PDB file of C-alpha atoms in Angstrom:
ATOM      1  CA  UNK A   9      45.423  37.236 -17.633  1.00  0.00           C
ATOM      2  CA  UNK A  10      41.726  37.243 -17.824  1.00  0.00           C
ATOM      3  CA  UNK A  11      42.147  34.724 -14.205  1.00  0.00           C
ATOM      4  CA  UNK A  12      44.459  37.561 -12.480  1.00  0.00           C
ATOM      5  CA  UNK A  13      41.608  40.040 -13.832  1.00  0.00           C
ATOM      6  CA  UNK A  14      39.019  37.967 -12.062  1.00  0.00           C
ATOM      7  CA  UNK A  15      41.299  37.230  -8.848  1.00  0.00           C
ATOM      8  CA  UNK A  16      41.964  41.258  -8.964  1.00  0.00           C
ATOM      9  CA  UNK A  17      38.397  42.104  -8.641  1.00  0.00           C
ATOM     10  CA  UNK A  18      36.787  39.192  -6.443  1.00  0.00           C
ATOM     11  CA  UNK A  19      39.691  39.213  -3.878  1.00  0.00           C
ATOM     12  CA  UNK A  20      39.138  35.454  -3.225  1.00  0.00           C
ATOM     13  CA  UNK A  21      40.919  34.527   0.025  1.00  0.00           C
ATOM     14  CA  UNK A  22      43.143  31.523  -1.420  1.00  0.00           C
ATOM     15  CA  UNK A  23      42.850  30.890  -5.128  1.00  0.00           C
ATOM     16  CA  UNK A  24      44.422  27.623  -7.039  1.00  0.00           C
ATOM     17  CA  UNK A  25      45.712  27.635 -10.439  1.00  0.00           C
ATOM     18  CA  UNK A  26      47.062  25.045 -12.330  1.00  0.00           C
ATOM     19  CA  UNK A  27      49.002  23.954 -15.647  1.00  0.00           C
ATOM     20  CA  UNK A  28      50.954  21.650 -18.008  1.00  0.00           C
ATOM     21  CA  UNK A  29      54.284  20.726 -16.834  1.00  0.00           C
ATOM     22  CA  UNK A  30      55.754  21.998 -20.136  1.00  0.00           C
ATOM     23  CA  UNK A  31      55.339  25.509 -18.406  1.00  0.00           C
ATOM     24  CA  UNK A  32      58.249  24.961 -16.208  1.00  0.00           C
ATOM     25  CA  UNK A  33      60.571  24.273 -19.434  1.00  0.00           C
ATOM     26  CA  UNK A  34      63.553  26.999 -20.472  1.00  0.00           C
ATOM     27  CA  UNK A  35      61.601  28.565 -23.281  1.00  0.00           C
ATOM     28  CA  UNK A  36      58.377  29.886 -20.897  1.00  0.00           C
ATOM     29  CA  UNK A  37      60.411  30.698 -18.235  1.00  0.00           C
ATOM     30  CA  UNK A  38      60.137  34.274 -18.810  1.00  0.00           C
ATOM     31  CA  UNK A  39      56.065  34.083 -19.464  1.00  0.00           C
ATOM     32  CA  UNK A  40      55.780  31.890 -16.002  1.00  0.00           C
ATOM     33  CA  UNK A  41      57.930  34.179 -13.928  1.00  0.00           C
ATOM     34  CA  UNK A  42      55.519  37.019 -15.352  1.00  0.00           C
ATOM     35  CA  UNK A  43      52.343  35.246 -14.256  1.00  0.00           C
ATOM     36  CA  UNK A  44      53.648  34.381 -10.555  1.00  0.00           C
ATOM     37  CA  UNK A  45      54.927  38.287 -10.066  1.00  0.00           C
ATOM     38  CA  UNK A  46      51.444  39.421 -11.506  1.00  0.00           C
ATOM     39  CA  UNK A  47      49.687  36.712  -9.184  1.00  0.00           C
ATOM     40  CA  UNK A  48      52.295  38.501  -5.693  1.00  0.00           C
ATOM     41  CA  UNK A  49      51.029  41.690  -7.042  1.00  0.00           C
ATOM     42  CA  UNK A  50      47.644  40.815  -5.579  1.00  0.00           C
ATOM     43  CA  UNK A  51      49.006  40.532  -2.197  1.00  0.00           C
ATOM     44  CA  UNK A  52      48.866  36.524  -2.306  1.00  0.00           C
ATOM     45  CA  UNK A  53      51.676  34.012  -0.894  1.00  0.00           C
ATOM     46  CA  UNK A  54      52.135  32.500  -4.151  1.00  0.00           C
ATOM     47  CA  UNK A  55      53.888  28.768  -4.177  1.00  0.00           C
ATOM     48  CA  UNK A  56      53.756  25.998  -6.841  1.00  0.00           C
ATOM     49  CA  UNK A  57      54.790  22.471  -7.339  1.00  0.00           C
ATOM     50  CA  UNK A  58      54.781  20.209 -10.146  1.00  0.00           C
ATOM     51  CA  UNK A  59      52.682  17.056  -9.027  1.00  0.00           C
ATOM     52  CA  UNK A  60      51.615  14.087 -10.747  1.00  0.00           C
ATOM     53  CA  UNK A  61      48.039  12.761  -9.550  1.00  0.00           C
ATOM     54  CA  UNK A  62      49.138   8.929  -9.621  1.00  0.00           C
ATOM     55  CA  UNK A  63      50.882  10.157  -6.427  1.00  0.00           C
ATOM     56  CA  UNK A  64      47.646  11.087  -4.922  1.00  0.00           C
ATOM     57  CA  UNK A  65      45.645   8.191  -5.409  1.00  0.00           C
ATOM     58  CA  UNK A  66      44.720   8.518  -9.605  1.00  0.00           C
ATOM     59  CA  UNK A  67      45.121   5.757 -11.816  1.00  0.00           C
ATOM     60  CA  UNK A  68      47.099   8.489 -14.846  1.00  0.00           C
ATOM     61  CA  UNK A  69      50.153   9.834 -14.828  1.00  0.00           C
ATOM     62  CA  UNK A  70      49.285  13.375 -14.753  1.00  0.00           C
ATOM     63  CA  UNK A  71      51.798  15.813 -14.292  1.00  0.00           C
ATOM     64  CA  UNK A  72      50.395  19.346 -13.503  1.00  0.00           C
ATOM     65  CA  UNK A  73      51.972  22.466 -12.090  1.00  0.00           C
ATOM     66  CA  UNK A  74      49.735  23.072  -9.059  1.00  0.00           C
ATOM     67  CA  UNK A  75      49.769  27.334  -8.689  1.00  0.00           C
ATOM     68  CA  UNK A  76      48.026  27.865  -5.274  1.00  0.00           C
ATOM     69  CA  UNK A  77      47.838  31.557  -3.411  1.00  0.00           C
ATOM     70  CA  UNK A  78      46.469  32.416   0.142  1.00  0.00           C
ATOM     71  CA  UNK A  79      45.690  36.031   0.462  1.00  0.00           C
ATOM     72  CA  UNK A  80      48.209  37.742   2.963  1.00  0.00           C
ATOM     73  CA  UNK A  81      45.542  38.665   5.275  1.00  0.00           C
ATOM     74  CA  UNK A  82      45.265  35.361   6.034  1.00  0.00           C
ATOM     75  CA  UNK A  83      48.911  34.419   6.356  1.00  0.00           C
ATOM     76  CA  UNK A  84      49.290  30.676   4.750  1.00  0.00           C
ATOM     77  CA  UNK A  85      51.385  29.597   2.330  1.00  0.00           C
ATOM     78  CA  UNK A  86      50.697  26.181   0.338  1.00  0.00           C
ATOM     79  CA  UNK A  87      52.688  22.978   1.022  1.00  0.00           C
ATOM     80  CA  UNK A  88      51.201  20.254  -1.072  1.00  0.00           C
ATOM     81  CA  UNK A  89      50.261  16.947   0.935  1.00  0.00           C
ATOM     82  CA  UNK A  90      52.262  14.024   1.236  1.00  0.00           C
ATOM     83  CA  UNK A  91      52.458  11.871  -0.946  1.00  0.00           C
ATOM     84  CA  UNK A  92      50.055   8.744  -0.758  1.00  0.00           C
ATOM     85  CA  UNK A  93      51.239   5.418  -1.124  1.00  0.00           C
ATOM     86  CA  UNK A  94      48.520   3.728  -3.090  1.00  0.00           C
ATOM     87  CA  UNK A  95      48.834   3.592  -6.739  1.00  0.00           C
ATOM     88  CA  UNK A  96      46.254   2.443  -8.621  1.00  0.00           C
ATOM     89  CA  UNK A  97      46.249   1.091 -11.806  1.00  0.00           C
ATOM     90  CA  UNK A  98      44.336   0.755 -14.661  1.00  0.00           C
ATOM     91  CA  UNK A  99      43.148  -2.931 -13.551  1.00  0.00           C
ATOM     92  CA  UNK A 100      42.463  -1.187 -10.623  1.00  0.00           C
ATOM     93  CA  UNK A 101      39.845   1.657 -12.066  1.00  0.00           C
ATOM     94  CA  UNK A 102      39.040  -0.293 -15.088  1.00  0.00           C
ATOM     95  CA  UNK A 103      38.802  -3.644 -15.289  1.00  0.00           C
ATOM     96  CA  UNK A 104      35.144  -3.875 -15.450  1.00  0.00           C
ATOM     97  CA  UNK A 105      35.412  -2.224 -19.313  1.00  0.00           C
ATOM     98  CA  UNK A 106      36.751  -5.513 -20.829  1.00  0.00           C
ATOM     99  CA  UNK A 107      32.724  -6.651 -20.539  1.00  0.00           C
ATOM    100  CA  UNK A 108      32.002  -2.951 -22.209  1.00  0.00           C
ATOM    101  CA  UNK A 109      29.909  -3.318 -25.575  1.00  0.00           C
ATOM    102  CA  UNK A 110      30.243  -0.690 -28.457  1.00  0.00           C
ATOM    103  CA  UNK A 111      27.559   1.820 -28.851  1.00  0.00           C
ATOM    104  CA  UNK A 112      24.826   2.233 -31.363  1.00  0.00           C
ATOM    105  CA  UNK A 113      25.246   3.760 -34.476  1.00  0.00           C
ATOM    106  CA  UNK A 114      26.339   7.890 -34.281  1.00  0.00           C
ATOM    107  CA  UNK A 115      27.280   6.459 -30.520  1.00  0.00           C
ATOM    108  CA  UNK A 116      23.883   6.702 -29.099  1.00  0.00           C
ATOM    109  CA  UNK A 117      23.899   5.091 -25.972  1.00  0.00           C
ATOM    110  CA  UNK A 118      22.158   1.288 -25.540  1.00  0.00           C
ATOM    111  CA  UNK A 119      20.636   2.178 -22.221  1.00  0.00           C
ATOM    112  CA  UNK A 120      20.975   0.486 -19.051  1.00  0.00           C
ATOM    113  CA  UNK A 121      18.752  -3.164 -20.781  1.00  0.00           C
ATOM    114  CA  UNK A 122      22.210  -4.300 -22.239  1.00  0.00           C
ATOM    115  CA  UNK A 123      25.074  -3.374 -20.109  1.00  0.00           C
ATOM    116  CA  UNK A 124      26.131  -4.666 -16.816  1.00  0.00           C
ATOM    117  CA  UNK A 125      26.755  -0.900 -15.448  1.00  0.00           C
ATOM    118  CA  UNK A 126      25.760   2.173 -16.741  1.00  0.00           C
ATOM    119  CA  UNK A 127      28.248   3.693 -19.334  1.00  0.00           C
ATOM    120  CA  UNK A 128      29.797   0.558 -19.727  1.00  0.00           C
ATOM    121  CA  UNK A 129      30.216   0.631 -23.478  1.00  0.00           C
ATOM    122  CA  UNK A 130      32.699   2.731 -25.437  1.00  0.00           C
ATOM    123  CA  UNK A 131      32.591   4.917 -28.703  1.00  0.00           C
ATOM    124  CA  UNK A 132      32.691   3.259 -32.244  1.00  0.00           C
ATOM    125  CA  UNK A 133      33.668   6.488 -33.830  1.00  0.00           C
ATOM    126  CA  UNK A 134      37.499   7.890 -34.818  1.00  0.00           C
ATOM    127  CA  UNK A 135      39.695   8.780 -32.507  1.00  0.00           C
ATOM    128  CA  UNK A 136      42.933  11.053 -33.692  1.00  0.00           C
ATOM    129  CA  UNK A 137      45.447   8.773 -34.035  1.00  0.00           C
ATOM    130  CA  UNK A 138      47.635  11.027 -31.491  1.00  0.00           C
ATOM    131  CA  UNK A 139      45.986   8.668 -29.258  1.00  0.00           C
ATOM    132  CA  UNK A 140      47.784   5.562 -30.012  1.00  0.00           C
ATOM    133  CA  UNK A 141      50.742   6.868 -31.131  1.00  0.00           C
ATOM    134  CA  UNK A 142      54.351   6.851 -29.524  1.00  0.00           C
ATOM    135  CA  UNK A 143      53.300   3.325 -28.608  1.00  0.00           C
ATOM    136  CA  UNK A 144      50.657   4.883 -25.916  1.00  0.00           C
ATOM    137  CA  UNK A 145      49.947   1.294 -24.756  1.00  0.00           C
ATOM    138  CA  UNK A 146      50.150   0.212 -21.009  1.00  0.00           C
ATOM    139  CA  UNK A 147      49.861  -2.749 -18.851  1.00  0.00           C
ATOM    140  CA  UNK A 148      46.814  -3.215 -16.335  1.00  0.00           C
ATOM    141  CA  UNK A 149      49.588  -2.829 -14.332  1.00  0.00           C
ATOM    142  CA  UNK A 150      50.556   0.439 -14.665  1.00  0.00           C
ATOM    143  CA  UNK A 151      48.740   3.997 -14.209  1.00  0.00           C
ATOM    144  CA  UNK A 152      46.910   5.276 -17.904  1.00  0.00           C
ATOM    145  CA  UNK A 153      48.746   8.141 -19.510  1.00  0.00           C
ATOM    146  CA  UNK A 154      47.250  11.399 -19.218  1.00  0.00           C
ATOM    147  CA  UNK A 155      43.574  10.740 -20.963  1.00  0.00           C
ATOM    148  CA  UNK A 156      42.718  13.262 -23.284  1.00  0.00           C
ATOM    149  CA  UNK A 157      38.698  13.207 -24.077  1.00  0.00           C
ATOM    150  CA  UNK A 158      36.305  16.033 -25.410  1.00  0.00           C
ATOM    151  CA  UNK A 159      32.438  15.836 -24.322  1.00  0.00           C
ATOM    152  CA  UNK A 160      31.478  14.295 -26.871  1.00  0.00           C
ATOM    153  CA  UNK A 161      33.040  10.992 -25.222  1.00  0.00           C
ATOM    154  CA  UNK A 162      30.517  11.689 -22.582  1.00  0.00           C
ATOM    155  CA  UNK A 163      27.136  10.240 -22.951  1.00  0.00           C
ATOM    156  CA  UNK A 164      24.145  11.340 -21.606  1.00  0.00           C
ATOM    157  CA  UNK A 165      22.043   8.727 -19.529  1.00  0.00           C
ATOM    158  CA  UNK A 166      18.961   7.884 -21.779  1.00  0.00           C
ATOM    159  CA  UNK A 167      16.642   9.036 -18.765  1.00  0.00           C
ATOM    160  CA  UNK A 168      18.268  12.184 -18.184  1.00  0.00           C
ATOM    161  CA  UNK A 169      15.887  15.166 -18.532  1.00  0.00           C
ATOM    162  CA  UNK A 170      16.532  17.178 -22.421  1.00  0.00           C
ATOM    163  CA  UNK A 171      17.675  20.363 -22.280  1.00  0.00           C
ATOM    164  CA  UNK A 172      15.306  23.143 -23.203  1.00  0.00           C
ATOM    165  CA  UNK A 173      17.018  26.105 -25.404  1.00  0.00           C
ATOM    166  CA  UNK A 174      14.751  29.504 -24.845  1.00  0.00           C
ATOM    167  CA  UNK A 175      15.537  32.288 -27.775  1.00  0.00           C
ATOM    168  CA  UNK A 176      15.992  35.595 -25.889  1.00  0.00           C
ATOM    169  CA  UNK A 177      14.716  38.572 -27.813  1.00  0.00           C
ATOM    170  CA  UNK A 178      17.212  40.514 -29.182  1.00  0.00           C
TER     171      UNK A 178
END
């Protein structure tokens, strides 16, 4: 509600929302039909698909409800594209990682002296096991599930410049 607060007050003239396909099951139907009539009350055309990005060229399957509105004063209405026929895979996007090396203790990064690419090295902290379970395991020839990460799975270059925190009197 806080988005349809936001869309309310900028007006924007097409806006794009999206979601997990578990929004289209029985059980939300009631909150989904609520936030597509509050979304038409805005004066958008309001349409949504369910799409998966390994259609569109991304090596995960992805499923996502893709919301998208144009403003009537503008007088479109969303049609996703077609469908694309590559399909990567994970060999595709990722074969390079088998040469990957494991980072430094507390996953600080080695730098760019030991590893044939930048970020090519992966974490040697836990993971949840929700991860690996229902046996999440696929074949370079298929597309990865949908890859669930956090930031701290995303290192910072060693060069990069440090952030500065400035205390604001209160």
């Amino acid at each position: 509600f806080e988005y349809i607060r936001i869309l309310k007050e900028k007006e924007p003239l097409f806006f794009l929302a999206e979601n997990v396909s578990g929004i289209l099951l029985p059980r939300h139907k009631e909150a989904f039909k609520t936030i597509l009539s509050e979304f038409k009350s805005l004066n958008y055309n309001v349409s949504y698909y369910l799409l998966n990005a390994h259609d569109y060229n991304v090596p995960q399957d992805r499923k996502r409800v893709i919301i998208v509105g144009y403003h009537k004063k503008i007088g479109k209405v969303f049609c996703p594209p077609p469908k694309l026929n590559s399909k990567p895979t994970l060999k595709d996007a990722i074969w390079d990682l088998r040469l990957a090396k494991p980072a430094k203790d507390k996953n600080y990064t080695n730098g760019n002296e030991v590893l044939s690419a930048f970020n090519h090295e992966y974490m040697n902290g836990g993971f949840s096991t929700i991860y690996m379970s229902r046996n999440r395991v696929r074949s370079w020839n298929e597309p990865s599930f949908t890859i669930q990460a956090g930031g701290r799975h995303a290192p910072i270059h060693p060069q990069a410049p440090k952030m500065k925190f400035i205390e604001q009197n209160k």
